[in-house]
Amino acid sequence: MVKRPYEFEPNYFSDLERDLKDRKNKIKRYHKICLKCGQLKMLFKFSTDKRSRDGRLGVCKECKSIESLKYYYDHKEEILIRVEEYRRTHEIDRSVYFENYRKLNKKHLKKIAKLWYKKNKKAIKERSLKYYADNKEACQAIRKLWIKNNKEKIKKYNWEYRKLRASLE
């Protein structure tokens, strides 16, 4: 027998009726089967999707993550080209956005920087010493120039230092 366009699967209405009854009786399901790996998992392990009947994706977060990584490594060159092109075409918009972000989150960024410097103090010191050893003449020239341009600062600092030492003795 050939199906006519207005005829549906026999299970279609029973599934639909069951879903409507569940919704009416407020029966909630807490588990779902992943379409990719076929395992029964808790509902929170699926991302939300307002287009589906139960409000969740059919693929669990783990499988979706693996799928995304696989896509990234298969299309890495194209993705990197697209990202670089976006960076070039939206350079002004991005700089304005980041400038505003820095203004709005100044305290938070300062706190993060302070933690980072504490955590990486030894590596920063090693890097600075290595740079100084490699560029000794340039660093000394910059230091001499700074001393020449900041004589007042140096005098003030020395005066305060002597004053502090005298008060401690």
XYZ file of C-alpha atoms in Angstrom:
169
model
C 0.000 0.000 0.000
C 1.375 3.427 -0.967
C 1.428 6.222 1.597
C -0.472 9.316 0.768
C 1.017 12.715 1.697
C -1.462 13.179 4.551
C -0.668 9.798 6.126
C 1.966 9.555 8.872
C 3.939 6.819 10.524
C 1.828 4.933 13.072
C 4.378 5.659 15.825
C 4.499 9.373 15.034
C 1.221 10.183 16.744
C 1.887 7.925 19.724
C 5.275 9.617 20.316
C 3.716 13.043 19.918
C 0.835 12.162 22.252
C 3.272 10.804 24.839
C 5.338 14.003 24.714
C 2.225 16.137 25.092
C 1.012 14.056 28.050
C 4.437 14.280 29.676
C 4.455 18.022 29.208
C 0.939 18.278 30.609
C 1.757 16.096 33.615
C 5.151 17.832 33.971
C 7.098 14.596 33.814
C 10.764 15.374 33.300
C 13.357 13.115 31.797
C 16.832 13.172 33.341
C 18.653 10.906 30.895
C 19.192 10.844 27.160
C 21.000 8.601 24.669
C 23.785 10.215 22.642
C 23.324 9.791 18.895
C 27.097 9.610 18.334
C 28.389 7.226 21.028
C 25.052 5.574 21.899
C 25.536 5.850 25.672
C 22.809 6.781 28.156
C 23.947 9.984 29.878
C 22.605 12.562 32.282
C 20.752 15.428 30.609
C 23.232 18.096 31.763
C 25.914 16.409 29.629
C 24.068 17.646 26.510
C 24.183 21.256 25.300
C 20.932 23.211 25.130
C 19.141 23.627 21.810
C 15.820 25.449 21.657
C 14.990 23.932 18.264
C 14.669 20.364 19.566
C 11.655 18.944 21.381
C 13.457 18.199 24.630
C 15.567 21.373 24.499
C 18.909 19.548 24.186
C 21.223 18.566 21.326
C 21.233 14.938 20.226
C 25.020 14.644 20.625
C 26.660 14.853 24.068
C 29.222 17.555 24.908
C 32.139 15.097 24.839
C 31.322 13.812 21.347
C 30.674 17.373 20.135
C 34.084 18.434 21.483
C 35.835 15.551 19.717
C 33.943 16.365 16.518
C 34.979 20.036 16.732
C 38.641 19.149 17.323
C 38.613 16.728 14.411
C 37.119 19.425 12.149
C 39.710 21.960 13.338
C 42.681 19.688 12.613
C 41.255 18.664 9.228
C 40.678 22.315 8.177
C 43.385 24.089 10.185
C 44.910 26.090 7.301
C 41.535 27.404 6.077
C 40.476 28.377 9.603
C 43.747 30.217 10.275
C 43.454 32.094 6.960
C 39.865 33.075 7.810
C 40.880 34.258 11.292
C 43.783 36.318 9.924
C 41.532 37.865 7.270
C 38.954 38.783 9.925
C 41.701 40.349 12.054
C 42.890 42.496 9.156
C 39.422 43.623 8.031
C 38.134 44.403 11.550
C 41.326 45.875 12.996
C 39.755 49.209 14.006
C 36.647 47.612 15.544
C 38.780 45.173 17.520
C 41.139 47.868 18.797
C 38.183 50.002 19.954
C 36.593 46.991 21.647
C 39.785 45.987 23.474
C 40.485 49.575 24.509
C 36.991 49.825 26.033
C 37.446 46.431 27.683
C 40.720 47.553 29.270
C 39.057 50.730 30.582
C 36.059 48.876 32.034
C 38.080 46.019 33.574
C 41.165 47.907 34.728
C 41.117 46.560 38.311
C 40.524 42.977 37.231
C 43.310 43.077 34.620
C 45.691 44.633 37.150
C 44.905 41.851 39.633
C 45.497 39.156 36.995
C 48.788 40.772 35.918
C 49.976 40.930 39.528
C 49.203 37.231 40.038
C 50.949 36.340 36.774
C 54.080 38.295 37.742
C 54.170 36.592 41.159
C 53.784 33.177 39.572
C 56.442 33.769 36.879
C 58.893 35.919 38.851
C 61.858 33.596 38.369
C 61.320 33.182 34.602
C 60.915 36.948 34.139
C 64.152 37.604 36.015
C 66.046 35.020 33.953
C 64.693 36.470 30.716
C 65.648 40.014 31.773
C 69.177 38.961 32.737
C 69.601 37.106 29.444
C 68.385 40.163 27.497
C 70.773 42.411 29.444
C 73.686 40.041 28.779
C 72.883 39.928 25.046
C 72.317 43.718 24.737
C 74.606 45.162 27.392
C 75.777 48.244 25.434
C 72.243 49.241 24.405
C 70.940 48.832 27.981
C 73.776 50.957 29.382
C 73.141 53.668 26.782
C 69.423 53.713 27.658
C 70.253 53.886 31.385
C 72.642 56.845 30.840
C 70.001 58.652 28.781
C 67.367 58.058 31.493
C 69.721 59.384 34.205
C 70.423 62.463 32.084
C 66.689 63.165 31.554
C 65.578 62.426 35.156
C 68.097 64.219 37.378
C 65.329 65.819 39.466
C 63.702 62.458 40.183
C 67.037 61.006 41.259
C 67.754 63.972 43.577
C 64.293 63.674 45.153
C 64.692 59.927 45.656
C 68.167 60.316 47.202
C 66.925 63.080 49.511
C 63.979 60.931 50.726
C 66.274 57.936 51.142
C 68.767 59.910 53.267
C 65.899 61.331 55.324
C 64.528 57.830 55.969
C 67.979 56.479 56.919
C 68.520 59.380 59.318
C 65.174 58.746 61.032
C 66.007 55.051 61.518
C 69.387 55.759 63.152
